[in-house]
Amino acid sequence: MKINLRKSAIAATAALSLAAASATPVHALGKNEKNFLLGAGAALLIGSIYMNNKNRTQTQQAYRTPSYQAPTYQQPTYYQPTQPAPSYSSSAARAFNSYSATERRQIQSKLKAYGYYRGTVDGSFGPQTQQAVAGYAGATLGTAKLSSMNGAFEVYDSLLY
């Protein structure tokens, strides 16, 4: 009942102030009348804001107790790393490593000069040397030569001599 009475009083005051403001031309009002109307409008605005906030605070949120879930452990999945087949035990690698360090660097230099090798000339048989030798053998004598020691020596000798 109190709320309805307050709302009615606020509505009536607003209606009266609007009626008074619209009935009287603005230029006919004095400074005090204009300030009164501004104050009444501000009071109405603040009153409505107050009432809205009061209604919002009356609705309380229900308290919920926090729920706790026990941590669970999941066994990690392990994967075996995949490794390429070791190329250092192939006949091409064994034949390459049987040459002296100077001859191995000379083979790599020739492969680099022909455009098959892009690594540093260090005399060691690595993946880049293996790819270069296979590319050179495929273009000249055939890659089947690299499957035997004699064929690999033939490929390397063609680069050296």
XYZ file of N, CA, C and O in Angstrom:
644
model
N 0.821 -1.190 0.000
C 0.000 0.000 0.000
C 0.860 1.246 0.000
O 0.549 2.205 -0.689
N 1.974 1.225 0.811
C 2.859 2.385 0.859
C 3.496 2.639 -0.496
O 3.645 3.766 -0.916
N 3.853 1.581 -1.159
C 4.523 1.718 -2.454
C 3.562 2.317 -3.470
O 3.922 3.193 -4.244
N 2.310 1.885 -3.455
C 1.331 2.416 -4.393
C 1.067 3.898 -4.126
O 0.873 4.679 -5.050
N 1.042 4.295 -2.850
C 0.819 5.687 -2.481
C 1.989 6.550 -2.947
O 1.797 7.645 -3.475
N 3.196 6.043 -2.761
C 4.390 6.780 -3.202
C 4.401 6.929 -4.722
O 4.687 7.996 -5.247
N 4.105 5.847 -5.388
C 4.087 5.899 -6.852
C 3.041 6.881 -7.355
O 3.269 7.626 -8.298
N 1.907 6.880 -6.684
C 0.846 7.807 -7.082
C 1.263 9.242 -6.851
O 0.989 10.129 -7.681
N 1.933 9.507 -5.726
C 2.374 10.869 -5.415
C 3.418 11.333 -6.422
O 3.396 12.474 -6.896
N 4.318 10.447 -6.776
C 5.358 10.797 -7.751
C 4.725 11.053 -9.110
O 5.054 12.026 -9.795
N 3.787 10.229 -9.483
C 3.124 10.396 -10.779
C 2.325 11.691 -10.816
O 2.323 12.414 -11.823
N 1.679 12.007 -9.716
C 0.890 13.240 -9.675
C 1.805 14.462 -9.753
O 1.503 15.438 -10.460
N 2.896 14.447 -9.038
C 3.837 15.573 -9.080
C 4.389 15.745 -10.478
O 4.526 16.881 -10.975
N 4.730 14.644 -11.124
C 5.250 14.714 -12.488
C 4.201 15.284 -13.429
O 4.502 16.133 -14.286
N 2.964 14.855 -13.283
C 1.897 15.333 -14.164
C 1.648 16.816 -13.959
O 1.474 17.566 -14.928
N 1.672 17.247 -12.698
C 1.449 18.672 -12.417
C 2.574 19.537 -12.964
O 2.343 20.611 -13.511
N 3.799 19.059 -12.793
C 4.927 19.866 -13.284
C 4.924 19.936 -14.803
O 5.224 20.972 -15.396
N 4.564 18.851 -15.456
C 4.487 18.872 -16.911
C 3.334 19.751 -17.392
O 3.460 20.478 -18.371
N 2.230 19.681 -16.693
C 1.083 20.496 -17.079
C 1.389 21.972 -16.882
O 1.045 22.818 -17.720
N 2.057 22.282 -15.784
C 2.394 23.684 -15.510
C 3.416 24.185 -16.520
O 3.355 25.333 -16.984
N 4.354 23.330 -16.884
C 5.400 23.741 -17.813
C 4.834 23.921 -19.215
O 5.213 24.844 -19.928
N 3.930 23.055 -19.626
C 3.404 23.153 -20.986
C 2.368 24.267 -21.117
O 2.199 24.843 -22.176
N 1.656 24.569 -20.012
C 0.635 25.614 -20.077
C 1.248 27.001 -20.092
O 0.700 27.925 -20.687
N 2.352 27.171 -19.479
C 2.999 28.478 -19.400
C 4.140 28.526 -20.401
O 4.985 27.645 -20.412
N 4.192 29.538 -21.208
C 5.322 29.645 -22.127
C 6.620 29.797 -21.347
O 6.650 30.407 -20.281
N 7.668 29.263 -21.888
C 8.955 29.249 -21.200
C 9.482 30.663 -21.016
O 10.036 30.997 -19.973
N 9.300 31.509 -21.961
C 9.849 32.860 -21.845
C 9.099 33.711 -20.820
O 9.567 34.722 -20.369
N 7.873 33.261 -20.416
C 7.102 34.024 -19.434
C 7.512 33.684 -18.012
O 7.161 34.402 -17.092
N 8.235 32.565 -17.829
C 8.645 32.174 -16.483
C 9.852 32.985 -16.055
O 10.753 33.272 -16.836
N 9.898 33.279 -14.794
C 11.047 33.985 -14.255
C 12.147 32.991 -13.920
O 12.027 31.774 -14.083
N 13.224 33.528 -13.412
C 14.385 32.708 -13.096
C 14.053 31.711 -11.989
O 14.444 30.539 -12.056
N 13.305 32.131 -10.987
C 12.951 31.246 -9.883
C 12.032 30.120 -10.332
O 12.162 28.980 -9.886
N 11.087 30.434 -11.194
C 10.176 29.404 -11.676
C 10.908 28.350 -12.503
O 10.636 27.158 -12.411
N 11.831 28.830 -13.326
C 12.611 27.889 -14.147
C 13.446 26.979 -13.251
O 13.512 25.765 -13.466
N 14.056 27.549 -12.233
C 14.864 26.742 -11.312
C 13.990 25.753 -10.547
O 14.400 24.627 -10.260
N 12.767 26.165 -10.197
C 11.857 25.258 -9.514
C 11.512 24.066 -10.397
O 11.513 22.921 -9.956
N 11.223 24.345 -11.653
C 10.886 23.252 -12.570
C 12.083 22.324 -12.785
O 11.927 21.097 -12.863
N 13.277 22.895 -12.871
C 14.474 22.062 -13.003
C 14.654 21.192 -11.758
O 15.000 20.011 -11.854
N 14.441 21.771 -10.599
C 14.577 21.008 -9.358
C 13.554 19.904 -9.258
O 13.848 18.787 -8.812
N 12.295 20.215 -9.654
C 11.242 19.199 -9.605
C 11.553 18.052 -10.571
O 11.382 16.875 -10.237
N 12.033 18.395 -11.754
C 12.395 17.347 -12.724
C 13.549 16.504 -12.221
O 13.551 15.274 -12.354
N 14.524 17.165 -11.595
C 15.665 16.420 -11.050
C 15.216 15.523 -9.914
O 15.674 14.381 -9.779
N 14.310 16.026 -9.062
C 13.800 15.218 -7.954
C 13.058 14.000 -8.475
O 13.186 12.901 -7.929
N 12.284 14.167 -9.535
C 11.568 13.031 -10.124
C 12.544 11.994 -10.686
O 12.360 10.792 -10.507
N 13.550 12.495 -11.342
C 14.536 11.598 -11.930
C 15.278 10.825 -10.855
O 15.432 9.598 -10.930
N 15.731 11.517 -9.833
C 16.466 10.858 -8.754
C 15.558 9.898 -8.003
O 15.971 8.799 -7.622
N 14.298 10.286 -7.797
C 13.347 9.397 -7.122
C 13.122 8.111 -7.887
O 13.070 7.026 -7.300
N 12.989 8.203 -9.194
C 12.771 6.979 -9.979
C 14.010 6.093 -9.976
O 13.909 4.868 -9.903
N 15.182 6.706 -10.012
C 16.423 5.913 -9.944
C 16.515 5.219 -8.594
O 16.870 4.042 -8.503
N 16.178 5.948 -7.535
C 16.222 5.377 -6.189
C 15.267 4.198 -6.065
O 15.612 3.159 -5.504
N 14.085 4.345 -6.595
C 13.090 3.283 -6.493
C 13.529 2.039 -7.281
O 13.332 0.914 -6.822
N 14.116 2.260 -8.439
C 14.587 1.114 -9.232
C 15.698 0.375 -8.510
O 15.731 -0.847 -8.488
N 16.625 1.117 -7.907
C 17.718 0.473 -7.178
C 17.203 -0.251 -5.942
O 17.715 -1.311 -5.582
N 16.214 0.318 -5.280
C 15.663 -0.312 -4.088
C 14.993 -1.633 -4.450
O 15.120 -2.618 -3.733
N 14.291 -1.665 -5.573
C 13.642 -2.906 -6.005
C 14.671 -3.968 -6.388
O 14.459 -5.151 -6.165
N 15.753 -3.545 -6.937
C 16.795 -4.505 -7.334
C 17.477 -5.115 -6.124
O 17.828 -6.276 -6.126
N 17.731 -4.318 -5.091
C 18.433 -4.842 -3.928
C 17.561 -5.752 -3.092
O 18.069 -6.531 -2.303
N 16.241 -5.680 -3.239
C 15.369 -6.542 -2.460
C 15.419 -7.980 -2.946
O 15.166 -8.898 -2.187
N 15.748 -8.190 -4.208
C 15.860 -9.560 -4.706
C 17.261 -10.053 -4.399
O 18.250 -9.600 -4.965
N 17.349 -10.955 -3.454
C 18.648 -11.477 -3.046
C 18.944 -12.758 -3.810
O 18.044 -13.539 -4.117
N 20.210 -12.964 -4.048
C 20.606 -14.185 -4.708
C 20.737 -15.286 -3.671
O 21.203 -15.047 -2.562
N 20.310 -16.459 -4.042
C 20.400 -17.586 -3.129
C 21.850 -18.037 -3.043
O 22.561 -18.109 -4.045
N 22.293 -18.340 -1.851
C 23.661 -18.796 -1.643
C 23.735 -20.280 -1.956
O 22.927 -21.075 -1.492
N 24.708 -20.621 -2.750
C 24.929 -22.019 -3.069
C 26.266 -22.432 -2.497
O 27.255 -21.722 -2.645
N 26.298 -23.556 -1.869
C 27.569 -24.048 -1.348
C 28.401 -24.538 -2.524
O 27.885 -25.176 -3.444
N 29.679 -24.225 -2.512
C 30.506 -24.652 -3.641
C 30.648 -26.168 -3.673
O 30.754 -26.817 -2.641
N 30.608 -26.694 -4.866
C 30.759 -28.145 -5.016
C 32.225 -28.448 -5.305
O 32.899 -27.714 -6.019
N 32.697 -29.506 -4.737
C 34.089 -29.889 -4.886
C 34.151 -31.234 -5.573
O 33.480 -32.187 -5.175
N 34.970 -31.287 -6.599
C 35.180 -32.554 -7.276
C 36.616 -32.967 -7.037
O 37.547 -32.173 -7.225
N 36.780 -34.167 -6.629
C 38.122 -34.670 -6.375
C 38.895 -34.744 -7.687
O 38.340 -35.104 -8.723
N 40.175 -34.374 -7.661
C 40.950 -34.434 -8.899
C 41.132 -35.878 -9.360
O 41.259 -36.788 -8.553
N 41.106 -36.048 -10.648
C 41.296 -37.381 -11.213
C 42.608 -37.389 -11.988
O 43.019 -36.392 -12.566
N 43.256 -38.507 -11.972
C 44.529 -38.651 -12.672
C 44.321 -39.521 -13.891
O 43.737 -40.596 -13.811
N 44.811 -39.038 -15.002
C 44.723 -39.808 -16.232
C 46.138 -40.144 -16.671
O 46.987 -39.259 -16.785
N 46.360 -41.386 -16.892
C 47.688 -41.849 -17.286
C 48.058 -41.243 -18.635
O 47.279 -41.316 -19.580
N 49.247 -40.606 -18.747
C 49.625 -40.018 -20.037
C 49.922 -41.102 -21.073
O 50.300 -42.221 -20.746
N 49.731 -40.745 -22.300
C 50.003 -41.659 -23.400
C 51.400 -41.379 -23.921
O 51.739 -40.237 -24.231
N 52.200 -42.391 -23.982
C 53.570 -42.250 -24.458
C 53.676 -42.820 -25.867
O 53.115 -43.873 -26.167
N 54.387 -42.121 -26.704
C 54.607 -42.559 -28.073
C 56.088 -42.793 -28.290
O 56.925 -42.024 -27.807
N 56.392 -43.826 -29.008
C 57.779 -44.096 -29.357
C 58.180 -43.169 -30.495
O 57.435 -43.035 -31.469
N 59.323 -42.505 -30.374
C 59.737 -41.622 -31.468
C 60.093 -42.444 -32.705
O 60.638 -43.539 -32.606
N 59.736 -41.903 -33.832
C 60.061 -42.584 -35.078
C 61.403 -42.054 -35.568
O 61.614 -40.849 -35.663
N 62.288 -42.953 -35.830
C 63.613 -42.572 -36.291
C 63.836 -43.135 -37.686
O 63.443 -44.273 -37.974
N 64.440 -42.333 -38.523
C 64.735 -42.874 -39.855
C 65.778 -43.976 -39.755
O 66.549 -44.042 -38.800
N 65.747 -44.836 -40.728
C 66.721 -45.932 -40.743
C 68.123 -45.353 -40.817
O 68.382 -44.410 -41.564
N 69.015 -45.862 -40.001
C 70.377 -45.306 -40.009
C 71.041 -45.524 -41.361
O 71.161 -46.638 -41.838
N 71.440 -44.431 -41.979
C 72.043 -44.520 -43.303
C 73.555 -44.653 -43.226
O 74.220 -44.781 -44.235
N 74.096 -44.613 -42.014
C 75.551 -44.643 -41.858
C 76.108 -46.059 -41.970
O 77.302 -46.245 -42.079
N 75.228 -47.048 -41.957
C 75.702 -48.421 -42.104
C 75.477 -48.957 -43.510
O 75.727 -50.123 -43.773
N 75.003 -48.110 -44.414
C 74.767 -48.568 -45.783
C 76.102 -48.736 -46.503
O 77.151 -48.257 -46.065
N 76.043 -49.419 -47.621
C 77.275 -49.651 -48.390
C 77.817 -48.329 -48.929
O 79.038 -48.149 -49.009
N 76.951 -47.380 -49.272
C 77.416 -46.083 -49.752
C 78.162 -45.331 -48.649
O 79.188 -44.703 -48.898
N 77.667 -45.427 -47.406
C 78.317 -44.749 -46.290
C 79.640 -45.421 -45.954
O 80.657 -44.735 -45.700
N 79.669 -46.739 -45.946
C 80.931 -47.447 -45.631
C 81.984 -47.178 -46.694
O 83.162 -46.976 -46.383
N 81.553 -47.144 -47.957
C 82.514 -46.861 -49.030
C 83.020 -45.424 -48.919
O 84.215 -45.163 -49.093
N 82.135 -44.476 -48.619
C 82.540 -43.069 -48.486
C 83.537 -42.904 -47.344
O 84.541 -42.215 -47.477
N 83.261 -43.558 -46.203
C 84.143 -43.414 -45.040
C 85.469 -44.148 -45.193
O 86.386 -43.920 -44.409
N 85.587 -45.011 -46.196
C 86.863 -45.702 -46.407
C 87.886 -44.807 -47.115
O 89.074 -45.097 -47.093
N 87.437 -43.733 -47.722
C 88.353 -42.783 -48.362
C 89.016 -41.920 -47.300
O 88.532 -41.798 -46.169
N 90.107 -41.288 -47.677
C 90.792 -40.378 -46.748
C 89.958 -39.103 -46.591
O 89.050 -38.827 -47.391
N 90.278 -38.302 -45.569
C 89.528 -37.076 -45.308
C 89.628 -36.109 -46.486
O 88.642 -35.448 -46.854
N 90.788 -36.043 -47.108
C 90.967 -35.156 -48.258
C 90.110 -35.616 -49.427
O 89.472 -34.795 -50.106
N 90.084 -36.924 -49.673
C 89.274 -37.445 -50.777
C 87.772 -37.258 -50.503
O 87.012 -36.950 -51.424
N 87.361 -37.419 -49.236
C 85.942 -37.220 -48.898
C 85.530 -35.766 -49.138
O 84.458 -35.495 -49.678
N 86.404 -34.827 -48.760
C 86.097 -33.414 -49.019
C 86.096 -33.129 -50.519
O 85.301 -32.321 -51.005
N 86.950 -33.795 -51.253
C 86.998 -33.621 -52.698
C 85.708 -34.147 -53.349
O 85.165 -33.520 -54.266
N 85.181 -35.275 -52.848
C 83.911 -35.816 -53.362
C 82.783 -34.823 -53.088
O 81.975 -34.513 -53.971
N 82.744 -34.288 -51.872
C 81.691 -33.324 -51.541
C 81.833 -32.040 -52.362
O 80.842 -31.449 -52.780
N 83.065 -31.615 -52.608
C 83.275 -30.411 -53.427
C 82.770 -30.611 -54.844
O 82.146 -29.712 -55.435
N 83.027 -31.800 -55.416
C 82.544 -32.085 -56.773
C 81.010 -32.135 -56.800
O 80.392 -31.605 -57.720
N 80.432 -32.764 -55.776
C 78.964 -32.813 -55.710
C 78.385 -31.408 -55.580
O 77.335 -31.102 -56.151
N 79.071 -30.565 -54.829
C 78.613 -29.179 -54.668
C 78.756 -28.416 -55.979
O 77.888 -27.629 -56.355
N 79.858 -28.661 -56.709
C 80.075 -27.985 -57.983
C 79.025 -28.408 -59.015
O 78.608 -27.597 -59.854
N 78.599 -29.659 -58.950
C 77.574 -30.141 -59.875
C 76.159 -29.750 -59.441
O 75.203 -30.009 -60.161
N 76.002 -29.186 -58.249
C 74.704 -28.719 -57.775
C 73.903 -29.737 -56.990
O 72.727 -29.515 -56.719
N 74.519 -30.840 -56.600
C 73.802 -31.862 -55.839
C 73.922 -31.659 -54.332
O 73.072 -32.102 -53.585
N 74.983 -31.038 -53.894
C 75.269 -30.909 -52.464
C 75.171 -29.454 -52.057
O 75.748 -28.576 -52.703
N 74.448 -29.190 -50.954
C 74.274 -27.803 -50.492
C 74.838 -27.572 -49.094
O 74.737 -26.477 -48.577
N 75.386 -28.586 -48.477
C 75.922 -28.461 -47.121
C 77.336 -27.933 -47.128
O 77.892 -27.529 -48.156
N 77.947 -27.953 -45.950
C 79.344 -27.532 -45.842
C 80.242 -28.706 -46.193
O 79.938 -29.858 -45.890
N 81.337 -28.395 -46.813
C 82.298 -29.436 -47.215
C 83.136 -29.762 -45.985
O 84.083 -29.060 -45.647
N 82.743 -30.839 -45.283
C 83.426 -31.209 -44.049
C 83.996 -32.620 -44.079
O 84.681 -33.034 -43.163
N 83.691 -33.383 -45.094
C 84.245 -34.722 -45.222
C 83.487 -35.769 -44.427
O 83.954 -36.903 -44.320
N 82.347 -35.460 -43.868
C 81.582 -36.460 -43.118
C 80.334 -36.845 -43.906
O 79.757 -36.037 -44.632
N 79.924 -38.097 -43.742
C 78.777 -38.623 -44.465
C 77.522 -38.397 -43.636
O 77.242 -39.115 -42.685
N 76.752 -37.388 -44.003
C 75.506 -37.079 -43.311
C 74.335 -37.203 -44.264
O 74.475 -37.680 -45.400
N 73.172 -36.762 -43.829
C 71.982 -36.887 -44.677
C 72.088 -36.099 -45.975
O 71.608 -36.546 -47.021
N 72.726 -34.923 -45.927
C 72.859 -34.134 -47.158
C 73.817 -34.795 -48.135
O 73.584 -34.791 -49.346
N 74.877 -35.377 -47.628
C 75.809 -36.093 -48.501
C 75.124 -37.310 -49.109
O 75.287 -37.594 -50.307
N 74.338 -38.009 -48.307
C 73.632 -39.180 -48.824
C 72.666 -38.782 -49.941
O 72.598 -39.443 -50.978
N 71.920 -37.697 -49.749
C 70.987 -37.244 -50.786
C 71.731 -36.808 -52.041
O 71.298 -37.081 -53.162
N 72.860 -36.137 -51.855
C 73.628 -35.675 -53.010
C 74.191 -36.844 -53.804
O 74.145 -36.851 -55.042
N 74.718 -37.841 -53.106
C 75.290 -39.019 -53.782
C 74.182 -39.770 -54.517
O 74.365 -40.203 -55.669
N 73.009 -39.914 -53.874
C 71.905 -40.618 -54.531
C 71.433 -39.843 -55.757
O 71.117 -40.446 -56.800
N 71.381 -38.523 -55.665
C 70.976 -37.716 -56.826
C 71.974 -37.821 -57.965
O 71.598 -37.955 -59.134
N 73.252 -37.754 -57.638
C 74.293 -37.872 -58.668
C 74.275 -39.263 -59.306
O 74.361 -39.394 -60.532
N 74.153 -40.299 -58.461
C 74.140 -41.663 -58.995
C 72.918 -41.883 -59.874
O 72.999 -42.548 -60.911
N 71.786 -41.332 -59.487
C 70.577 -41.487 -60.290
C 70.702 -40.812 -61.639
O 70.136 -41.267 -62.633
N 71.462 -39.701 -61.705
C 71.612 -38.979 -62.973
C 72.685 -39.578 -63.862
O 72.664 -39.371 -65.073
N 73.634 -40.306 -63.267
C 74.747 -40.819 -64.082
C 74.744 -42.335 -64.220
O 74.456 -42.860 -65.295
N 75.060 -43.048 -63.154
C 75.271 -44.496 -63.248
C 74.066 -45.315 -62.777
O 74.046 -46.527 -62.977
N 73.137 -44.690 -62.086
C 71.965 -45.410 -61.562
C 72.086 -45.626 -60.062
O 73.181 -45.912 -59.560
N 70.978 -45.522 -59.356
C 71.008 -45.661 -57.899
C 71.210 -47.105 -57.454
O 71.566 -47.353 -56.311
N 71.027 -48.031 -58.327
C 71.246 -49.443 -57.970
C 72.703 -49.698 -57.651
O 73.027 -50.622 -56.903
N 73.592 -48.866 -58.168
C 75.024 -49.030 -57.899
C 75.339 -48.808 -56.422
O 76.302 -49.366 -55.907
N 74.533 -47.989 -55.742
C 74.822 -47.662 -54.350
C 74.468 -48.785 -53.386
O 74.803 -48.723 -52.211
N 73.817 -49.821 -53.852
C 73.425 -50.915 -52.964
C 74.565 -51.890 -52.687
O 74.474 -52.699 -51.774
N 75.639 -51.797 -53.447
C 76.801 -52.671 -53.189
C 78.040 -51.815 -52.987
O 78.108 -50.667 -53.439
N 79.023 -52.388 -52.308
C 80.264 -51.649 -52.041
C 80.993 -51.336 -53.354
O 81.474 -50.226 -53.539
N 81.066 -52.307 -54.264
C 81.770 -52.083 -55.525
C 81.088 -50.991 -56.354
O 81.752 -50.151 -56.962
N 79.751 -51.010 -56.373
C 79.012 -49.979 -57.105
C 79.207 -48.595 -56.480
O 79.336 -47.591 -57.192
N 79.232 -48.518 -55.133
C 79.445 -47.241 -54.463
C 80.845 -46.709 -54.769
O 81.026 -45.510 -55.025
N 81.851 -47.610 -54.760
C 83.215 -47.179 -55.111
C 83.262 -46.650 -56.542
O 83.958 -45.688 -56.838
N 82.506 -47.293 -57.428
C 82.472 -46.847 -58.821
C 81.891 -45.427 -58.920
O 82.397 -44.588 -59.665
N 80.832 -45.153 -58.144
C 80.206 -43.799 -58.154
C 81.211 -42.776 -57.606
O 81.424 -41.712 -58.204
N 81.859 -43.093 -56.490
C 82.805 -42.144 -55.888
C 84.030 -41.937 -56.769
O 84.558 -40.834 -56.887
N 84.498 -43.028 -57.388
C 85.661 -42.896 -58.268
C 85.352 -42.041 -59.479
O 86.236 -41.335 -59.994
N 84.072 -42.083 -59.953
C 83.717 -41.248 -61.086
C 83.759 -39.751 -60.687
O 83.949 -38.889 -61.556
N 83.585 -39.463 -59.414
C 83.678 -38.089 -58.936
C 85.139 -37.667 -58.708
O 85.496 -36.506 -58.891
N 85.965 -38.628 -58.319
C 87.363 -38.291 -57.974
C 88.277 -38.234 -59.216
O 89.154 -37.383 -59.295
N 88.103 -39.171 -60.140
C 89.062 -39.298 -61.250
C 88.472 -38.984 -62.586
O 87.423 -39.111 -62.956
